Amino acid sequence: MARINKYLPILDDYGTRIKEEIRFALSLAEHEESNNWKNLILNTVNCLETEIKNGEAPDKAVKKAEEKLSEIGERASEYTIHYIAHAHIDMNWLWNLPDTVMTSYDTFSAMDDLMEEFQNFHFSQSQASTYKAMEEECPEMFETIKKRVENGNWEITASTWVEGDKNMGSGESQVRQILYAKNYFAEKFDIESGDLKLDWEPDTFGHPATTPKILQDAGIDYYYLHRPGDKRAVVPRLFNWRSSDGSEVLVWNDQKLTYNNHVREREVSEVLKFESETGIKEYMIVYDDGSPKGEEVRKIGGEIEGTKANSEVAILSPYEQRWSM
């Protein structure tokens, strides 16, 4: 990669593109234990270096390199990365309720702008309380959200009132979190209770063993978390979590990349590790798009388009594939 880095200023925007394609190709060659592919990649880098030294235009030099990598590209196209945009909004951590309402409004306004700019952009919001705040304090934004939900760009992932503490709350408290949220969305968005099947808990600091039973009794099949316990413990990224009574939910553990992740090209190769663990060729990367005016989506838009040559990348919602095994 050092040889590619040397030519990045010359290659302009094409530099990052070919660098990350070569990075993924190397990871795939290691994954497949293919010495032929490793030799092909080395030959491609040598040819790219020669083209640049001979004064070839960046776009043409990179295109020739990609053509040489086409054999690996065909294999790489079997993988899909799902980028999931969400915004974790603390209700009252270091601020009061008016600040929370304003943060929610600013975030949602930015997401609406992005939906105008990127037609396939999806955004997920997981706390019923933020919708209620918009309904009471910012009714125009509330109506905008309803329209975005209707056209499919806005995913309601809120099966609880807030992303609440799972440790201190009683079982009754957990059940009412779900009950109030489902009743609210049934009334305001005409969403059936059975359609809210995901409990999104990125910042919860503990997960009681009774959780699968509570969720299953409420018709919730999927659980997203980031803090599975001791950081030193190795917890699978995808697993079935079973309560003592046999109730199960399918869990996505985002311990490695975190819910507050920002998009980094090198993480595309995580799909290969995930395939080794599960046999699944699709991978989910969650990123927090609570950034001012949605800069994170604008930042990755060009990068995604630039890396689509050798891998399939999608800006989707957590419900798009439902983590099916």
PDB file of C-alpha atoms in Angstrom:
ATOM      1  CA  MET A   1       0.000   0.000   0.000  1.00  0.00           C
ATOM      2  CA  ALA A   2       2.982   2.292   0.560  1.00  0.00           C
ATOM      3  CA  ARG A   3       3.667   2.320  -3.175  1.00  0.00           C
ATOM      4  CA  ILE A   4       0.086   3.392  -3.873  1.00  0.00           C
ATOM      5  CA  ASN A   5       0.213   6.068  -1.162  1.00  0.00           C
ATOM      6  CA  LYS A   6       3.182   7.646  -2.925  1.00  0.00           C
ATOM      7  CA  TYR A   7       1.018   8.370  -5.975  1.00  0.00           C
ATOM      8  CA  LEU A   8      -2.170   9.495  -4.239  1.00  0.00           C
ATOM      9  CA  PRO A   9      -1.557  13.234  -4.912  1.00  0.00           C
ATOM     10  CA  ILE A  10      -1.074  12.481  -8.612  1.00  0.00           C
ATOM     11  CA  LEU A  11      -4.157  10.264  -8.887  1.00  0.00           C
ATOM     12  CA  ASP A  12      -6.453  12.827  -7.230  1.00  0.00           C
ATOM     13  CA  ASP A  13      -9.853  11.310  -6.364  1.00  0.00           C
ATOM     14  CA  TYR A  14      -8.985   8.109  -8.214  1.00  0.00           C
ATOM     15  CA  GLY A  15      -6.181   7.422  -5.734  1.00  0.00           C
ATOM     16  CA  THR A  16      -8.389   6.530  -2.783  1.00  0.00           C
ATOM     17  CA  ARG A  17     -10.602   4.481  -5.073  1.00  0.00           C
ATOM     18  CA  ILE A  18      -7.867   2.212  -6.424  1.00  0.00           C
ATOM     19  CA  LYS A  19      -6.104   2.055  -3.057  1.00  0.00           C
ATOM     20  CA  GLU A  20      -9.194   0.680  -1.325  1.00  0.00           C
ATOM     21  CA  GLU A  21      -9.949  -1.677  -4.201  1.00  0.00           C
ATOM     22  CA  ILE A  22      -6.445  -3.091  -3.931  1.00  0.00           C
ATOM     23  CA  ARG A  23      -6.751  -3.283  -0.141  1.00  0.00           C
ATOM     24  CA  PHE A  24      -9.950  -5.314  -0.433  1.00  0.00           C
ATOM     25  CA  ALA A  25      -8.470  -7.452  -3.211  1.00  0.00           C
ATOM     26  CA  LEU A  26      -5.527  -8.309  -0.941  1.00  0.00           C
ATOM     27  CA  SER A  27      -7.883  -9.186   1.902  1.00  0.00           C
ATOM     28  CA  LEU A  28      -9.918 -11.372  -0.441  1.00  0.00           C
ATOM     29  CA  ALA A  29      -6.782 -13.097  -1.727  1.00  0.00           C
ATOM     30  CA  GLU A  30      -5.794 -13.884   1.869  1.00  0.00           C
ATOM     31  CA  HIS A  31      -9.339 -15.027   2.605  1.00  0.00           C
ATOM     32  CA  GLU A  32      -9.273 -17.380  -0.405  1.00  0.00           C
ATOM     33  CA  GLU A  33      -5.625 -18.368   0.210  1.00  0.00           C
ATOM     34  CA  SER A  34      -4.955 -17.604  -3.445  1.00  0.00           C
ATOM     35  CA  ASN A  35      -1.318 -17.014  -4.396  1.00  0.00           C
ATOM     36  CA  ASN A  36      -2.411 -16.480  -8.004  1.00  0.00           C
ATOM     37  CA  TRP A  37      -4.498 -13.503  -6.936  1.00  0.00           C
ATOM     38  CA  LYS A  38      -1.650 -12.126  -4.839  1.00  0.00           C
ATOM     39  CA  ASN A  39       0.612 -12.273  -7.892  1.00  0.00           C
ATOM     40  CA  LEU A  40      -2.107 -10.641 -10.001  1.00  0.00           C
ATOM     41  CA  ILE A  41      -2.388  -7.783  -7.503  1.00  0.00           C
ATOM     42  CA  LEU A  42       1.382  -7.285  -7.462  1.00  0.00           C
ATOM     43  CA  ASN A  43       1.424  -7.211 -11.262  1.00  0.00           C
ATOM     44  CA  THR A  44      -1.440  -4.688 -11.240  1.00  0.00           C
ATOM     45  CA  VAL A  45       0.441  -2.378  -8.865  1.00  0.00           C
ATOM     46  CA  ASN A  46       3.565  -2.619 -11.041  1.00  0.00           C
ATOM     47  CA  CYS A  47       1.578  -1.739 -14.164  1.00  0.00           C
ATOM     48  CA  LEU A  48      -0.193   1.129 -12.404  1.00  0.00           C
ATOM     49  CA  GLU A  49       3.144   2.530 -11.293  1.00  0.00           C
ATOM     50  CA  THR A  50       4.483   2.308 -14.848  1.00  0.00           C
ATOM     51  CA  GLU A  51       1.398   4.026 -16.283  1.00  0.00           C
ATOM     52  CA  ILE A  52       1.729   6.905 -13.823  1.00  0.00           C
ATOM     53  CA  LYS A  53       5.447   7.350 -14.529  1.00  0.00           C
ATOM     54  CA  ASN A  54       4.664   7.427 -18.253  1.00  0.00           C
ATOM     55  CA  GLY A  55       2.226  10.288 -17.703  1.00  0.00           C
ATOM     56  CA  GLU A  56      -1.036   8.412 -18.231  1.00  0.00           C
ATOM     57  CA  ALA A  57      -4.152  10.304 -17.093  1.00  0.00           C
ATOM     58  CA  PRO A  58      -5.314   9.236 -13.597  1.00  0.00           C
ATOM     59  CA  ASP A  59      -8.730   7.990 -14.729  1.00  0.00           C
ATOM     60  CA  LYS A  60      -7.266   5.892 -17.539  1.00  0.00           C
ATOM     61  CA  ALA A  61      -4.476   4.492 -15.348  1.00  0.00           C
ATOM     62  CA  VAL A  62      -6.947   3.436 -12.669  1.00  0.00           C
ATOM     63  CA  LYS A  63      -9.352   1.953 -15.234  1.00  0.00           C
ATOM     64  CA  LYS A  64      -6.561  -0.209 -16.651  1.00  0.00           C
ATOM     65  CA  ALA A  65      -5.700  -1.377 -13.134  1.00  0.00           C
ATOM     66  CA  GLU A  66      -9.337  -2.235 -12.446  1.00  0.00           C
ATOM     67  CA  GLU A  67      -9.531  -4.213 -15.684  1.00  0.00           C
ATOM     68  CA  LYS A  68      -6.559  -6.282 -14.534  1.00  0.00           C
ATOM     69  CA  LEU A  69      -8.348  -6.926 -11.238  1.00  0.00           C
ATOM     70  CA  SER A  70     -11.636  -7.882 -12.914  1.00  0.00           C
ATOM     71  CA  GLU A  71     -11.231 -11.572 -12.058  1.00  0.00           C
ATOM     72  CA  ILE A  72     -11.048 -10.692  -8.367  1.00  0.00           C
ATOM     73  CA  GLY A  73     -13.771  -8.109  -8.879  1.00  0.00           C
ATOM     74  CA  GLU A  74     -16.228 -10.782  -9.995  1.00  0.00           C
ATOM     75  CA  ARG A  75     -15.665 -12.646  -6.751  1.00  0.00           C
ATOM     76  CA  ALA A  76     -15.799  -9.447  -4.690  1.00  0.00           C
ATOM     77  CA  SER A  77     -19.183  -8.540  -6.159  1.00  0.00           C
ATOM     78  CA  GLU A  78     -20.700 -11.483  -4.273  1.00  0.00           C
ATOM     79  CA  TYR A  79     -20.429  -9.448  -1.067  1.00  0.00           C
ATOM     80  CA  THR A  80     -22.756  -6.687   0.098  1.00  0.00           C
ATOM     81  CA  ILE A  81     -22.115  -4.021   2.726  1.00  0.00           C
ATOM     82  CA  HIS A  82     -25.201  -2.397   4.246  1.00  0.00           C
ATOM     83  CA  TYR A  83     -24.515   1.079   5.661  1.00  0.00           C
ATOM     84  CA  ILE A  84     -27.144   1.909   8.281  1.00  0.00           C
ATOM     85  CA  ALA A  85     -27.669   5.569   9.191  1.00  0.00           C
ATOM     86  CA  HIS A  86     -29.104   6.344  12.600  1.00  0.00           C
ATOM     87  CA  ALA A  87     -28.730   9.010  15.288  1.00  0.00           C
ATOM     88  CA  HIS A  88     -28.269   8.089  18.924  1.00  0.00           C
ATOM     89  CA  ILE A  89     -29.803  10.997  20.850  1.00  0.00           C
ATOM     90  CA  ASP A  90     -29.370  11.018  24.630  1.00  0.00           C
ATOM     91  CA  MET A  91     -32.562  12.254  26.231  1.00  0.00           C
ATOM     92  CA  ASN A  92     -30.951  13.965  29.231  1.00  0.00           C
ATOM     93  CA  TRP A  93     -27.289  13.208  29.725  1.00  0.00           C
ATOM     94  CA  LEU A  94     -25.488  16.559  30.082  1.00  0.00           C
ATOM     95  CA  TRP A  95     -28.366  18.784  29.016  1.00  0.00           C
ATOM     96  CA  ASN A  96     -32.028  19.437  29.661  1.00  0.00           C
ATOM     97  CA  LEU A  97     -35.168  18.614  27.685  1.00  0.00           C
ATOM     98  CA  PRO A  98     -35.244  21.781  25.512  1.00  0.00           C
ATOM     99  CA  ASP A  99     -31.729  20.950  24.314  1.00  0.00           C
ATOM    100  CA  THR A 100     -32.856  17.414  23.498  1.00  0.00           C
ATOM    101  CA  VAL A 101     -35.783  18.730  21.478  1.00  0.00           C
ATOM    102  CA  MET A 102     -33.528  21.120  19.557  1.00  0.00           C
ATOM    103  CA  THR A 103     -30.953  18.385  18.895  1.00  0.00           C
ATOM    104  CA  SER A 104     -33.710  16.120  17.607  1.00  0.00           C
ATOM    105  CA  TYR A 105     -35.080  18.850  15.350  1.00  0.00           C
ATOM    106  CA  ASP A 106     -31.659  19.763  13.929  1.00  0.00           C
ATOM    107  CA  THR A 107     -30.852  16.111  13.263  1.00  0.00           C
ATOM    108  CA  PHE A 108     -34.186  15.338  11.644  1.00  0.00           C
ATOM    109  CA  SER A 109     -34.057  18.477   9.519  1.00  0.00           C
ATOM    110  CA  ALA A 110     -30.622  17.452   8.231  1.00  0.00           C
ATOM    111  CA  MET A 111     -31.902  13.955   7.449  1.00  0.00           C
ATOM    112  CA  ASP A 112     -34.816  15.412   5.506  1.00  0.00           C
ATOM    113  CA  ASP A 113     -32.385  17.492   3.448  1.00  0.00           C
ATOM    114  CA  LEU A 114     -30.323  14.381   2.724  1.00  0.00           C
ATOM    115  CA  MET A 115     -33.396  12.503   1.547  1.00  0.00           C
ATOM    116  CA  GLU A 116     -33.944  15.276  -0.965  1.00  0.00           C
ATOM    117  CA  GLU A 117     -30.336  14.991  -2.092  1.00  0.00           C
ATOM    118  CA  PHE A 118     -29.967  11.181  -2.087  1.00  0.00           C
ATOM    119  CA  GLN A 119     -33.113   9.361  -3.181  1.00  0.00           C
ATOM    120  CA  ASN A 120     -31.934   5.989  -1.850  1.00  0.00           C
ATOM    121  CA  PHE A 121     -30.850   7.353   1.537  1.00  0.00           C
ATOM    122  CA  HIS A 122     -32.519   5.674   4.517  1.00  0.00           C
ATOM    123  CA  PHE A 123     -32.465   6.893   8.099  1.00  0.00           C
ATOM    124  CA  SER A 124     -33.543   5.094  11.268  1.00  0.00           C
ATOM    125  CA  GLN A 125     -34.717   6.615  14.541  1.00  0.00           C
ATOM    126  CA  SER A 126     -35.285   4.353  17.504  1.00  0.00           C
ATOM    127  CA  GLN A 127     -36.945   6.346  20.301  1.00  0.00           C
ATOM    128  CA  ALA A 128     -40.662   7.079  20.405  1.00  0.00           C
ATOM    129  CA  SER A 129     -39.984  10.046  22.681  1.00  0.00           C
ATOM    130  CA  THR A 130     -38.238  11.956  19.872  1.00  0.00           C
ATOM    131  CA  TYR A 131     -41.296  11.612  17.643  1.00  0.00           C
ATOM    132  CA  LYS A 132     -43.531  12.778  20.482  1.00  0.00           C
ATOM    133  CA  ALA A 133     -41.249  15.785  21.017  1.00  0.00           C
ATOM    134  CA  MET A 134     -41.576  16.749  17.351  1.00  0.00           C
ATOM    135  CA  GLU A 135     -45.341  16.306  17.475  1.00  0.00           C
ATOM    136  CA  GLU A 136     -45.656  18.670  20.441  1.00  0.00           C
ATOM    137  CA  GLU A 137     -42.876  21.195  19.789  1.00  0.00           C
ATOM    138  CA  CYS A 138     -42.184  21.079  16.036  1.00  0.00           C
ATOM    139  CA  PRO A 139     -45.406  19.968  14.302  1.00  0.00           C
ATOM    140  CA  GLU A 140     -44.172  20.844  10.808  1.00  0.00           C
ATOM    141  CA  MET A 141     -41.209  18.519  11.261  1.00  0.00           C
ATOM    142  CA  PHE A 142     -43.533  15.843  12.605  1.00  0.00           C
ATOM    143  CA  GLU A 143     -45.592  16.016   9.416  1.00  0.00           C
ATOM    144  CA  THR A 144     -42.408  15.849   7.345  1.00  0.00           C
ATOM    145  CA  ILE A 145     -41.347  12.700   9.205  1.00  0.00           C
ATOM    146  CA  LYS A 146     -44.726  11.104   8.550  1.00  0.00           C
ATOM    147  CA  LYS A 147     -44.316  11.729   4.823  1.00  0.00           C
ATOM    148  CA  ARG A 148     -40.796  10.281   4.856  1.00  0.00           C
ATOM    149  CA  VAL A 149     -42.034   7.199   6.690  1.00  0.00           C
ATOM    150  CA  GLU A 150     -44.785   6.797   4.124  1.00  0.00           C
ATOM    151  CA  ASN A 151     -42.394   6.962   1.164  1.00  0.00           C
ATOM    152  CA  GLY A 152     -40.008   4.479   2.786  1.00  0.00           C
ATOM    153  CA  ASN A 153     -36.901   6.589   3.388  1.00  0.00           C
ATOM    154  CA  TRP A 154     -37.465   6.921   7.137  1.00  0.00           C
ATOM    155  CA  GLU A 155     -37.478   3.701   9.184  1.00  0.00           C
ATOM    156  CA  ILE A 156     -39.128   3.680  12.596  1.00  0.00           C
ATOM    157  CA  THR A 157     -36.988   1.318  14.662  1.00  0.00           C
ATOM    158  CA  ALA A 158     -38.523   2.428  17.952  1.00  0.00           C
ATOM    159  CA  SER A 159     -40.155  -0.455  19.775  1.00  0.00           C
ATOM    160  CA  THR A 160     -39.453   1.299  23.105  1.00  0.00           C
ATOM    161  CA  TRP A 161     -40.223   4.794  24.384  1.00  0.00           C
ATOM    162  CA  VAL A 162     -36.536   5.602  24.915  1.00  0.00           C
ATOM    163  CA  GLU A 163     -33.294   3.639  24.661  1.00  0.00           C
ATOM    164  CA  GLY A 164     -33.678   3.025  28.365  1.00  0.00           C
ATOM    165  CA  ASP A 165     -31.563   1.422  31.067  1.00  0.00           C
ATOM    166  CA  LYS A 166     -32.125  -2.331  31.011  1.00  0.00           C
ATOM    167  CA  ASN A 167     -30.390  -3.020  34.330  1.00  0.00           C
ATOM    168  CA  MET A 168     -32.226  -0.832  36.832  1.00  0.00           C
ATOM    169  CA  GLY A 169     -35.716  -0.921  35.352  1.00  0.00           C
ATOM    170  CA  SER A 170     -38.112  -3.612  36.543  1.00  0.00           C
ATOM    171  CA  GLY A 171     -39.776  -6.078  34.202  1.00  0.00           C
ATOM    172  CA  GLU A 172     -42.925  -3.963  34.446  1.00  0.00           C
ATOM    173  CA  SER A 173     -40.944  -0.905  33.370  1.00  0.00           C
ATOM    174  CA  GLN A 174     -39.472  -2.730  30.362  1.00  0.00           C
ATOM    175  CA  VAL A 175     -42.894  -3.947  29.272  1.00  0.00           C
ATOM    176  CA  ARG A 176     -44.435  -0.488  29.544  1.00  0.00           C
ATOM    177  CA  GLN A 177     -41.596   1.007  27.478  1.00  0.00           C
ATOM    178  CA  ILE A 178     -42.686  -1.315  24.688  1.00  0.00           C
ATOM    179  CA  LEU A 179     -46.421  -0.915  25.279  1.00  0.00           C
ATOM    180  CA  TYR A 180     -46.374   2.888  25.197  1.00  0.00           C
ATOM    181  CA  ALA A 181     -44.166   2.969  22.088  1.00  0.00           C
ATOM    182  CA  LYS A 182     -46.258   0.481  20.136  1.00  0.00           C
ATOM    183  CA  ASN A 183     -49.510   2.198  21.102  1.00  0.00           C
ATOM    184  CA  TYR A 184     -48.081   5.562  20.042  1.00  0.00           C
ATOM    185  CA  PHE A 185     -46.986   4.382  16.601  1.00  0.00           C
ATOM    186  CA  ALA A 186     -50.251   2.559  16.043  1.00  0.00           C
ATOM    187  CA  GLU A 187     -52.140   5.790  16.747  1.00  0.00           C
ATOM    188  CA  LYS A 188     -49.889   8.321  15.005  1.00  0.00           C
ATOM    189  CA  PHE A 189     -48.369   6.315  12.140  1.00  0.00           C
ATOM    190  CA  ASP A 190     -50.859   3.478  11.695  1.00  0.00           C
ATOM    191  CA  ILE A 191     -48.101   0.916  12.300  1.00  0.00           C
ATOM    192  CA  GLU A 192     -49.277  -2.475  13.502  1.00  0.00           C
ATOM    193  CA  SER A 193     -47.752  -3.684  16.759  1.00  0.00           C
ATOM    194  CA  GLY A 194     -46.401  -6.769  15.033  1.00  0.00           C
ATOM    195  CA  ASP A 195     -44.458  -4.658  12.541  1.00  0.00           C
ATOM    196  CA  LEU A 196     -42.167  -3.241  15.252  1.00  0.00           C
ATOM    197  CA  LYS A 197     -39.876  -6.238  15.618  1.00  0.00           C
ATOM    198  CA  LEU A 198     -36.530  -4.632  16.466  1.00  0.00           C
ATOM    199  CA  ASP A 199     -35.271  -3.383  19.836  1.00  0.00           C
ATOM    200  CA  TRP A 200     -32.435  -0.926  19.107  1.00  0.00           C
ATOM    201  CA  GLU A 201     -30.278  -0.463  22.232  1.00  0.00           C
ATOM    202  CA  PRO A 202     -26.851   0.897  21.202  1.00  0.00           C
ATOM    203  CA  ASP A 203     -25.924   2.639  24.453  1.00  0.00           C
ATOM    204  CA  THR A 204     -27.402   0.342  27.094  1.00  0.00           C
ATOM    205  CA  PHE A 205     -24.749  -0.703  29.612  1.00  0.00           C
ATOM    206  CA  GLY A 206     -26.222  -4.088  30.473  1.00  0.00           C
ATOM    207  CA  HIS A 207     -28.651  -6.686  29.184  1.00  0.00           C
ATOM    208  CA  PRO A 208     -30.570  -8.834  31.708  1.00  0.00           C
ATOM    209  CA  ALA A 209     -31.038 -12.520  30.971  1.00  0.00           C
ATOM    210  CA  THR A 210     -34.805 -11.972  30.977  1.00  0.00           C
ATOM    211  CA  THR A 211     -34.637  -9.690  27.934  1.00  0.00           C
ATOM    212  CA  PRO A 212     -35.341 -12.339  25.254  1.00  0.00           C
ATOM    213  CA  LYS A 213     -38.494 -13.467  27.070  1.00  0.00           C
ATOM    214  CA  ILE A 214     -39.789  -9.906  27.469  1.00  0.00           C
ATOM    215  CA  LEU A 215     -39.072  -9.112  23.827  1.00  0.00           C
ATOM    216  CA  GLN A 216     -40.561 -12.328  22.470  1.00  0.00           C
ATOM    217  CA  ASP A 217     -43.727 -11.860  24.509  1.00  0.00           C
ATOM    218  CA  ALA A 218     -43.982  -8.400  22.907  1.00  0.00           C
ATOM    219  CA  GLY A 219     -43.501  -9.757  19.380  1.00  0.00           C
ATOM    220  CA  ILE A 220     -39.919  -8.462  19.028  1.00  0.00           C
ATOM    221  CA  ASP A 221     -37.508 -10.821  17.256  1.00  0.00           C
ATOM    222  CA  TYR A 222     -34.325  -8.756  16.839  1.00  0.00           C
ATOM    223  CA  TYR A 223     -32.000  -6.978  19.254  1.00  0.00           C
ATOM    224  CA  TYR A 224     -29.214  -4.520  18.393  1.00  0.00           C
ATOM    225  CA  LEU A 225     -26.559  -3.811  21.039  1.00  0.00           C
ATOM    226  CA  HIS A 226     -23.097  -2.358  21.370  1.00  0.00           C
ATOM    227  CA  ARG A 227     -22.073  -3.120  24.963  1.00  0.00           C
ATOM    228  CA  PRO A 228     -22.304  -6.896  25.489  1.00  0.00           C
ATOM    229  CA  GLY A 229     -20.393  -6.821  28.784  1.00  0.00           C
ATOM    230  CA  ASP A 230     -16.719  -7.161  29.609  1.00  0.00           C
ATOM    231  CA  LYS A 231     -14.713  -5.576  26.780  1.00  0.00           C
ATOM    232  CA  ARG A 232     -12.177  -8.381  27.097  1.00  0.00           C
ATOM    233  CA  ALA A 233     -14.795 -11.039  26.404  1.00  0.00           C
ATOM    234  CA  VAL A 234     -15.208 -12.305  22.862  1.00  0.00           C
ATOM    235  CA  VAL A 235     -18.888 -12.144  21.932  1.00  0.00           C
ATOM    236  CA  PRO A 236     -20.076 -13.196  18.448  1.00  0.00           C
ATOM    237  CA  ARG A 237     -21.302 -10.459  16.127  1.00  0.00           C
ATOM    238  CA  LEU A 238     -24.460 -12.414  15.322  1.00  0.00           C
ATOM    239  CA  PHE A 239     -26.036 -14.901  17.703  1.00  0.00           C
ATOM    240  CA  ASN A 240     -29.297 -16.241  19.083  1.00  0.00           C
ATOM    241  CA  TRP A 241     -29.825 -15.150  22.688  1.00  0.00           C
ATOM    242  CA  ARG A 242     -31.970 -17.513  24.748  1.00  0.00           C
ATOM    243  CA  SER A 243     -33.688 -16.930  28.088  1.00  0.00           C
ATOM    244  CA  SER A 244     -34.093 -19.712  30.635  1.00  0.00           C
ATOM    245  CA  ASP A 245     -37.627 -20.405  29.375  1.00  0.00           C
ATOM    246  CA  GLY A 246     -36.367 -20.974  25.815  1.00  0.00           C
ATOM    247  CA  SER A 247     -37.416 -17.603  24.359  1.00  0.00           C
ATOM    248  CA  GLU A 248     -34.953 -16.368  21.713  1.00  0.00           C
ATOM    249  CA  VAL A 249     -34.044 -13.186  19.872  1.00  0.00           C
ATOM    250  CA  LEU A 250     -31.487 -12.733  17.110  1.00  0.00           C
ATOM    251  CA  VAL A 251     -28.776 -10.310  18.258  1.00  0.00           C
ATOM    252  CA  TRP A 252     -26.421  -8.107  16.295  1.00  0.00           C
ATOM    253  CA  ASN A 253     -23.471  -7.215  18.525  1.00  0.00           C
ATOM    254  CA  ASP A 254     -21.743  -4.044  17.293  1.00  0.00           C
ATOM    255  CA  GLN A 255     -18.957  -4.294  19.859  1.00  0.00           C
ATOM    256  CA  LYS A 256     -16.179  -4.143  17.247  1.00  0.00           C
ATOM    257  CA  LEU A 257     -17.162  -1.136  15.116  1.00  0.00           C
ATOM    258  CA  THR A 258     -19.628   0.543  17.557  1.00  0.00           C
ATOM    259  CA  TYR A 259     -22.920   2.315  16.905  1.00  0.00           C
ATOM    260  CA  ASN A 260     -21.153   5.689  16.740  1.00  0.00           C
ATOM    261  CA  ASN A 261     -18.956   4.558  13.899  1.00  0.00           C
ATOM    262  CA  HIS A 262     -17.927   6.714  10.982  1.00  0.00           C
ATOM    263  CA  VAL A 263     -17.413   5.197   7.580  1.00  0.00           C
ATOM    264  CA  ARG A 264     -13.851   4.074   6.938  1.00  0.00           C
ATOM    265  CA  GLU A 265     -12.960   2.270   3.733  1.00  0.00           C
ATOM    266  CA  ARG A 266     -10.696  -0.278   5.417  1.00  0.00           C
ATOM    267  CA  GLU A 267     -13.655  -1.726   7.325  1.00  0.00           C
ATOM    268  CA  VAL A 268     -15.160  -3.144   4.131  1.00  0.00           C
ATOM    269  CA  SER A 269     -12.962  -6.221   4.654  1.00  0.00           C
ATOM    270  CA  GLU A 270     -14.907  -7.008   7.850  1.00  0.00           C
ATOM    271  CA  VAL A 271     -17.423  -8.783   5.607  1.00  0.00           C
ATOM    272  CA  LEU A 272     -14.776 -11.446   4.928  1.00  0.00           C
ATOM    273  CA  LYS A 273     -14.220 -12.101   8.622  1.00  0.00           C
ATOM    274  CA  PHE A 274     -17.973 -12.223   9.105  1.00  0.00           C
ATOM    275  CA  GLU A 275     -18.296 -14.803   6.335  1.00  0.00           C
ATOM    276  CA  SER A 276     -15.675 -16.952   8.063  1.00  0.00           C
ATOM    277  CA  GLU A 277     -17.704 -16.765  11.282  1.00  0.00           C
ATOM    278  CA  THR A 278     -21.193 -17.263   9.837  1.00  0.00           C
ATOM    279  CA  GLY A 279     -21.074 -18.175   6.157  1.00  0.00           C
ATOM    280  CA  ILE A 280     -22.994 -14.960   5.372  1.00  0.00           C
ATOM    281  CA  LYS A 281     -21.696 -12.679   2.593  1.00  0.00           C
ATOM    282  CA  GLU A 282     -23.572  -9.594   3.753  1.00  0.00           C
ATOM    283  CA  TYR A 283     -22.412  -7.267   6.497  1.00  0.00           C
ATOM    284  CA  MET A 284     -23.900  -4.330   8.353  1.00  0.00           C
ATOM    285  CA  ILE A 285     -22.016  -1.168   9.295  1.00  0.00           C
ATOM    286  CA  VAL A 286     -23.951   1.246  11.489  1.00  0.00           C
ATOM    287  CA  TYR A 287     -22.914   4.872  11.496  1.00  0.00           C
ATOM    288  CA  ASP A 288     -24.300   7.736  13.524  1.00  0.00           C
ATOM    289  CA  ASP A 289     -25.523  10.470  11.235  1.00  0.00           C
ATOM    290  CA  GLY A 290     -26.297  12.938  13.977  1.00  0.00           C
ATOM    291  CA  SER A 291     -23.491  14.997  12.454  1.00  0.00           C
ATOM    292  CA  PRO A 292     -24.304  18.655  11.731  1.00  0.00           C
ATOM    293  CA  LYS A 293     -26.231  18.939   8.467  1.00  0.00           C
ATOM    294  CA  GLY A 294     -25.555  15.277   7.652  1.00  0.00           C
ATOM    295  CA  GLU A 295     -21.927  15.679   6.605  1.00  0.00           C
ATOM    296  CA  GLU A 296     -21.269  11.980   7.188  1.00  0.00           C
ATOM    297  CA  VAL A 297     -23.645  10.891   4.415  1.00  0.00           C
ATOM    298  CA  ARG A 298     -22.284  13.491   2.006  1.00  0.00           C
ATOM    299  CA  LYS A 299     -18.770  12.328   2.843  1.00  0.00           C
ATOM    300  CA  ILE A 300     -19.446   8.676   2.116  1.00  0.00           C
ATOM    301  CA  GLY A 301     -21.621   9.288  -0.931  1.00  0.00           C
ATOM    302  CA  GLY A 302     -18.659   9.813  -3.233  1.00  0.00           C
ATOM    303  CA  GLU A 303     -16.598   7.114  -1.530  1.00  0.00           C
ATOM    304  CA  ILE A 304     -19.349   4.552  -1.973  1.00  0.00           C
ATOM    305  CA  GLU A 305     -19.709   5.425  -5.643  1.00  0.00           C
ATOM    306  CA  GLY A 306     -15.940   5.241  -5.977  1.00  0.00           C
ATOM    307  CA  THR A 307     -15.665   1.759  -4.463  1.00  0.00           C
ATOM    308  CA  LYS A 308     -18.664   0.132  -6.138  1.00  0.00           C
ATOM    309  CA  ALA A 309     -16.549  -1.245  -8.966  1.00  0.00           C
ATOM    310  CA  ASN A 310     -15.435  -4.278  -6.973  1.00  0.00           C
ATOM    311  CA  SER A 311     -18.018  -4.612  -4.226  1.00  0.00           C
ATOM    312  CA  GLU A 312     -21.696  -3.984  -3.788  1.00  0.00           C
ATOM    313  CA  VAL A 313     -22.422  -1.217  -1.300  1.00  0.00           C
ATOM    314  CA  ALA A 314     -25.873  -0.114  -0.210  1.00  0.00           C
ATOM    315  CA  ILE A 315     -27.243   2.673   1.983  1.00  0.00           C
ATOM    316  CA  LEU A 316     -30.142   0.783   3.436  1.00  0.00           C
ATOM    317  CA  SER A 317     -32.230   0.317   6.537  1.00  0.00           C
ATOM    318  CA  PRO A 318     -31.930  -2.255   9.311  1.00  0.00           C
ATOM    319  CA  TYR A 319     -35.189  -3.817   8.168  1.00  0.00           C
ATOM    320  CA  GLU A 320     -34.033  -4.343   4.565  1.00  0.00           C
ATOM    321  CA  GLN A 321     -32.585  -7.811   5.161  1.00  0.00           C
ATOM    322  CA  ARG A 322     -33.615  -8.402   8.778  1.00  0.00           C
ATOM    323  CA  TRP A 323     -30.285 -10.153   9.401  1.00  0.00           C
ATOM    324  CA  SER A 324     -31.692 -13.396   8.005  1.00  0.00           C
ATOM    325  CA  MET A 325     -29.406 -16.381   8.423  1.00  0.00           C
TER     326      MET A 325
END
